XYZ file of C-alpha atoms in Angstrom:
328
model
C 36.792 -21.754 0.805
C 40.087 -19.949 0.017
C 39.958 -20.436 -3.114
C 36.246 -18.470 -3.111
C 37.576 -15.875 -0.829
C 40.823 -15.287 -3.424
C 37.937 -14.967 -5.658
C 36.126 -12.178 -4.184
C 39.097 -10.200 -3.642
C 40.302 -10.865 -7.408
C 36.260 -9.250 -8.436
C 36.430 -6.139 -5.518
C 39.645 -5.353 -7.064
C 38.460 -5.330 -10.357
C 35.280 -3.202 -9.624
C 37.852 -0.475 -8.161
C 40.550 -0.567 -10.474
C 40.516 0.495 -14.056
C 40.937 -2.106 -16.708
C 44.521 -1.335 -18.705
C 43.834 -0.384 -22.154
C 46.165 -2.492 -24.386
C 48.346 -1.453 -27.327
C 45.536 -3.279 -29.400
C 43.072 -0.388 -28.357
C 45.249 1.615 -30.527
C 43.833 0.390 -33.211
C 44.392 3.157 -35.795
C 48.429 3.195 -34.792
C 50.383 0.958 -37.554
C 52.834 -1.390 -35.415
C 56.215 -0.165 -35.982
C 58.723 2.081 -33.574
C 56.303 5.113 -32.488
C 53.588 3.490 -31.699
C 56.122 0.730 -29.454
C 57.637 3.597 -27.629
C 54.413 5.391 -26.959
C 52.638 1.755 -25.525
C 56.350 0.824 -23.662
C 56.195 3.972 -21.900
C 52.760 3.916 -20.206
C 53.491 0.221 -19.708
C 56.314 1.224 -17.195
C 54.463 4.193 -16.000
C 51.774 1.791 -14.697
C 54.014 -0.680 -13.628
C 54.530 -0.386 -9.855
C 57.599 -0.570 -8.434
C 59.437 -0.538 -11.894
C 62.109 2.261 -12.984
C 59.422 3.967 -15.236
C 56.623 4.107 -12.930
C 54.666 7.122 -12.791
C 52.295 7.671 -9.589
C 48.591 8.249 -10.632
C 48.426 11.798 -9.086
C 51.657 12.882 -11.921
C 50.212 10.984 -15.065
C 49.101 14.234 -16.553
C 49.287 14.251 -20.664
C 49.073 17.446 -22.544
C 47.910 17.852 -26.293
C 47.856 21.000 -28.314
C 44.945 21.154 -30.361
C 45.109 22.312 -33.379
C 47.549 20.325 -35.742
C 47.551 17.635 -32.975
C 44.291 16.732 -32.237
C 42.299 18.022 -35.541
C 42.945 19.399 -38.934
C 44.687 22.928 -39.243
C 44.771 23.706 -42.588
C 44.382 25.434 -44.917
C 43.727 28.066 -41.962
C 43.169 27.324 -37.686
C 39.494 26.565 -37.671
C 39.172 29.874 -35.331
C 39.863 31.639 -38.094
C 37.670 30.635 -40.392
C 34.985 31.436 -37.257
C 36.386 34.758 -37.000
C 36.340 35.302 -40.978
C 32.856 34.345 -41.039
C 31.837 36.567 -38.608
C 33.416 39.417 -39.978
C 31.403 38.645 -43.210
C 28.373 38.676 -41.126
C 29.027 41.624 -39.519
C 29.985 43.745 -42.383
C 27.074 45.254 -43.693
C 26.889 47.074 -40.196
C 30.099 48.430 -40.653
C 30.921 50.018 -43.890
C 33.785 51.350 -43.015
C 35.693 47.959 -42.696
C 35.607 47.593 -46.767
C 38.988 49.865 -46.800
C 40.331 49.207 -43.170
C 42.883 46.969 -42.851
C 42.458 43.892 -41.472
C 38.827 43.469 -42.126
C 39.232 44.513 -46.031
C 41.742 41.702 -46.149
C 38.894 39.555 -44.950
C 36.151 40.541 -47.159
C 38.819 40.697 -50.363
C 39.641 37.109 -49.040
C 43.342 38.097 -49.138
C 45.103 35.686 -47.033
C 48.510 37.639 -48.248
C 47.299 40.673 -47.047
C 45.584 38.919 -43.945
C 49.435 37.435 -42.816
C 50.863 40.491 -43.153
C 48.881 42.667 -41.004
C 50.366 39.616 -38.390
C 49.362 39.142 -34.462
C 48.055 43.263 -34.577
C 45.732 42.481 -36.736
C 44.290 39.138 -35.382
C 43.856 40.738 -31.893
C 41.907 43.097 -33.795
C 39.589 41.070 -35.320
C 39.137 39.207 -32.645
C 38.404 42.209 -30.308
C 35.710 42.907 -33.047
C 33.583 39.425 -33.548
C 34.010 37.947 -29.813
C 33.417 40.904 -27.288
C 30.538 42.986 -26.773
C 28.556 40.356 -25.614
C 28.051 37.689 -22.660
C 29.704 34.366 -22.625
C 25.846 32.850 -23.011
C 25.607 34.599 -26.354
C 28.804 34.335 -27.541
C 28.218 30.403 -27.043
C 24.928 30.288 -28.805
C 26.772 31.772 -31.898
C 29.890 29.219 -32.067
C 27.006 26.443 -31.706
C 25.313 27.885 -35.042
C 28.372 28.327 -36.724
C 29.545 24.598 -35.898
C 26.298 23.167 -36.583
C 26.526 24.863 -40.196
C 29.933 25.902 -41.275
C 31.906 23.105 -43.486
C 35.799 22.652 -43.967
C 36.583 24.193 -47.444
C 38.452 20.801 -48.781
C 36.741 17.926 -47.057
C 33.066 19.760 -46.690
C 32.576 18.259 -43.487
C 31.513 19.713 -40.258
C 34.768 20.817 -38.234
C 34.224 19.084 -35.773
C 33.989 15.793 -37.913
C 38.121 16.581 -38.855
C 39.195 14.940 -35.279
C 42.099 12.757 -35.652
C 40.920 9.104 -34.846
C 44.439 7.758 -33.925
C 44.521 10.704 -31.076
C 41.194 10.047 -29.848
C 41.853 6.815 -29.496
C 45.217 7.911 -28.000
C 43.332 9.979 -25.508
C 41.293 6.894 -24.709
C 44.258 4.552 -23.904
C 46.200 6.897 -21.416
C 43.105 7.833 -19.471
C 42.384 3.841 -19.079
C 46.065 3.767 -17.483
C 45.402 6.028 -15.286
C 46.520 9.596 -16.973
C 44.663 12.764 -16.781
C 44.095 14.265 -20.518
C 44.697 18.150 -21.247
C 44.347 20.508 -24.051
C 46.974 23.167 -23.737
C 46.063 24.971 -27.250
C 46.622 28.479 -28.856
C 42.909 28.273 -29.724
C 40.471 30.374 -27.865
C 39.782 28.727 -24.671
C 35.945 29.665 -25.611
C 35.808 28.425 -28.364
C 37.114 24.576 -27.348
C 35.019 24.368 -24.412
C 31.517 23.926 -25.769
C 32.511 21.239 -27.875
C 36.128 19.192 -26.573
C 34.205 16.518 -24.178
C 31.983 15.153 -26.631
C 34.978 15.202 -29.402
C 37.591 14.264 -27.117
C 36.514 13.397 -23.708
C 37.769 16.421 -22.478
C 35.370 18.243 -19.901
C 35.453 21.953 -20.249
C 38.207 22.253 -16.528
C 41.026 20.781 -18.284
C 40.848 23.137 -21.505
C 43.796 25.395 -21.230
C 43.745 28.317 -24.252
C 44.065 31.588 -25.183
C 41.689 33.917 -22.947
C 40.094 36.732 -23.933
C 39.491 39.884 -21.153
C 36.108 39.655 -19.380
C 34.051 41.336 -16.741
C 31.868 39.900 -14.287
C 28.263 41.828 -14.160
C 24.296 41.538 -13.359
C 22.603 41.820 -16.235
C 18.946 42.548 -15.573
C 19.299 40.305 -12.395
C 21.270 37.710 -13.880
C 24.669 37.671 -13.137
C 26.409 36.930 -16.540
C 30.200 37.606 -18.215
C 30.724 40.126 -20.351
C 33.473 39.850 -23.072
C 35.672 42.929 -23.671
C 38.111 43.755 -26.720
C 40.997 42.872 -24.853
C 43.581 39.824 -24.853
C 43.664 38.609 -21.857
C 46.377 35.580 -22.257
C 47.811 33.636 -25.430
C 48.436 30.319 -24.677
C 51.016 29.670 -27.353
C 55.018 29.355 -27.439
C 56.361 30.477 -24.039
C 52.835 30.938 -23.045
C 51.535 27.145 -22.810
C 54.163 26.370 -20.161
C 52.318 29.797 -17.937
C 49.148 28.342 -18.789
C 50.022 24.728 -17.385
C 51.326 26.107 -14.073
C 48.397 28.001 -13.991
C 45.716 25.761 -14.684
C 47.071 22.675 -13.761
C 49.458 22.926 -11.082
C 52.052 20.374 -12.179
C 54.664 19.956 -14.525
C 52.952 16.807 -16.878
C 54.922 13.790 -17.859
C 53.691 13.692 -21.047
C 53.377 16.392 -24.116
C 51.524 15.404 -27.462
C 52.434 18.830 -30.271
C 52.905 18.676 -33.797
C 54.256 23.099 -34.307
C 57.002 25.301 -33.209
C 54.368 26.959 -31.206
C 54.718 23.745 -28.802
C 58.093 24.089 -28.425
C 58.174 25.290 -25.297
C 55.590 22.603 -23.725
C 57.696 19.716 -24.823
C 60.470 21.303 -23.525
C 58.924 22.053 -20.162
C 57.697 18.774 -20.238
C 60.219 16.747 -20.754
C 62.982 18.490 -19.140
C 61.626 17.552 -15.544
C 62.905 14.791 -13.351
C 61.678 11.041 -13.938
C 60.385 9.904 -16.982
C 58.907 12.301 -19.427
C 57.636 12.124 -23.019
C 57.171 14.376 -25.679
C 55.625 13.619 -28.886
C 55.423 15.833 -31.824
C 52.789 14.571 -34.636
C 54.454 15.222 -38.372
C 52.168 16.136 -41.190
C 53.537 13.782 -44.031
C 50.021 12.682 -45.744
C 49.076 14.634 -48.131
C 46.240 12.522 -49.354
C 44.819 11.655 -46.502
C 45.109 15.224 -45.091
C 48.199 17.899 -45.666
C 51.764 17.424 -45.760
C 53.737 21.016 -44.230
C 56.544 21.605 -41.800
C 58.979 24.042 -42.257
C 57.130 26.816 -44.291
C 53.669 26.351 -43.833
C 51.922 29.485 -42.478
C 49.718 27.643 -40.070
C 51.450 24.871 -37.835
C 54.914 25.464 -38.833
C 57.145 23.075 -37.949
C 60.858 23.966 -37.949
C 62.927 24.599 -34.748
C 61.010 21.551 -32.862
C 61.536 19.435 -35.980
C 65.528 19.872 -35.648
C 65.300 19.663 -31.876
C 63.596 16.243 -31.861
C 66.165 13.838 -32.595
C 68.622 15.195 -30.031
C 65.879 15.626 -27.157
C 64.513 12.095 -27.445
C 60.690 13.429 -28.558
C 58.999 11.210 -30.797
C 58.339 11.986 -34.410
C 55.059 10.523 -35.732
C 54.887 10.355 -39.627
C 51.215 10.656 -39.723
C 51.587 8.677 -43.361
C 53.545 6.142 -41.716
C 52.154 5.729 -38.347
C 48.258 6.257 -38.794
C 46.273 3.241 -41.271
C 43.582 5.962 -40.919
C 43.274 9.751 -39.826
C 39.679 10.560 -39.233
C 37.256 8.721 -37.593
C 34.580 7.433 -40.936
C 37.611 6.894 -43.020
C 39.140 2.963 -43.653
């Protein structure tokens, strides 16, 4: 009889607690140092009553998105939306063939483009992703996802997920962590997409916001996009956006740029044990290799910074045996 009751309360406890993913789920991770600190950490963090335990309401993980959790280059994926758009938009506005930034657009001149810097980015965003509710704005990122191809790869966009960070994303919320996106992206245009690529839901996507009001549009009540930035959730800005959004400092912080600097900083500079984890671009076969003067992702000041603050280096052609999810 004991033996049946120890039974029962083995099988109730296993219908209410999660099952611990293993380092084994991991499967795209080589074995080596990284991927050993990364498993050794949530190991203690779960472990009750150990020096590296982490109590389930503070296991909150952070990822930047682009660079981190899918491709970057040769341009954020945004952009290439916003590029688009312009193109698609141009015949209604003539005047954009000699006015600066849209003529860099059009002329495809990505020198010209960087050079007109954050000025000109506000304004072309102001100009393809206002005027219009959040229902329309969302029917054209569909479309454009649905059709629009990376320029190298040809594949869908959203096919350029990283599979060793999905499956990352998998393994801490097994053990018990919540999963953010703290990105520069537009926070719009994550949402519609991040759960099914990620298992993200749309609540715990923190990004750059643009300015919107609320109104009643023939009885409906709907949001209406204006040309105006409302936040940008990059450099000193992610750490804003996580107090905002999520209320507490995470434990965890997955970036791969300078831009997430200040995240892994934040991060990891609170009491207890903390993690930050910055994934290098190395593989130029498999994807890119860029750090210090690439024009999208840079990584330079957080590169120097790692060794002496303890965040983890991933050499994405040492670390990963694959980097998207169809490839061996």
């Amino acid at each position: 009889m004991d033996r049946i009751l120890a039974l029962a309360r083995a099988a109730a406890l296993a219908v209410v607690l999660p099952v611990a993913a293993l380092a084994q789920d991991l499967a795209s991770w080589n074995d080596g140092a990284t991927k050993t600190a990364i498993v050794d950490f949530v190991k203690a963090a779960t472990t009750e009553g150990g020096p590296g335990w982490i109590a389930p309401e503070d296991r909150i993980a952070v990822f930047d998105n682009d660079g981190t959790l899918w491709t970057e280059q040769p341009a954020y994926f945004q952009a290439f939306f916003v590029f688009d758009r312009v193109k698609e938009m141009a015949p209604r506005h003539p005047e954009w063939k000699e006015q600066p930034p849209f003529k860099y657009v059009l002329e495809n001149d990505m020198a010209g483009l960087a050079s007109s810097g954050e000025k000109g980015l506000m304004e072309l965003l102001a100009a393809t992703h206002a005027g219009m509710t959040d229902e329309g704005f969302n029917d054209i990122l569909e479309k454009w996802l649905a059709e629009a191809r990376h320029p190298k790869s040809q594949r869908p966009y959203t096919e350029m997920i990283y599979a060793p960070m999905v499956e990352m994303l998998d393994y801490l919320r097994a053990n018990g962590f919540q999963t953010w996106i703290v990105s520069g992206g537009g926070i719009d245009f994550m949402r519609p997409w991040a759960e099914k690529a990620y298992g993200i839901p749309p609540q715990q996507v923190v990004g750059s916001q643009i300015a919107k009001d609320y109104e009643v549009i023939d009885g409906k009540p709907q949001f209406m996009r204006k040309p105006d930035i409302f936040f940008i959730d990059d450099g000193a800005g992610k750490p804003v956006g996580i107090d905002r959004h999520i209320g507490r400092r995470p434990v965890m912080a997955f970036g791969n740029s300078d831009g997430d600097f200040q995240m892994l900083e934040y991060t990891t500079s609170g009491e207890g044990p903390r993690l930050g984890v910055i994934v290098h671009h190395t593989d130029a076969e498999r994807e890119y290799a860029y750090d210090r003067d690439s024009h999208f992702g840079k990584l330079d000041k957080a590169l120097d910074a790692a060794p002496e603050r303890g965040w983890l280096l991933v050499d994405m052609a040492k670390d990963w045996s694959r980097v998207y999810p169809d490839a061996k």
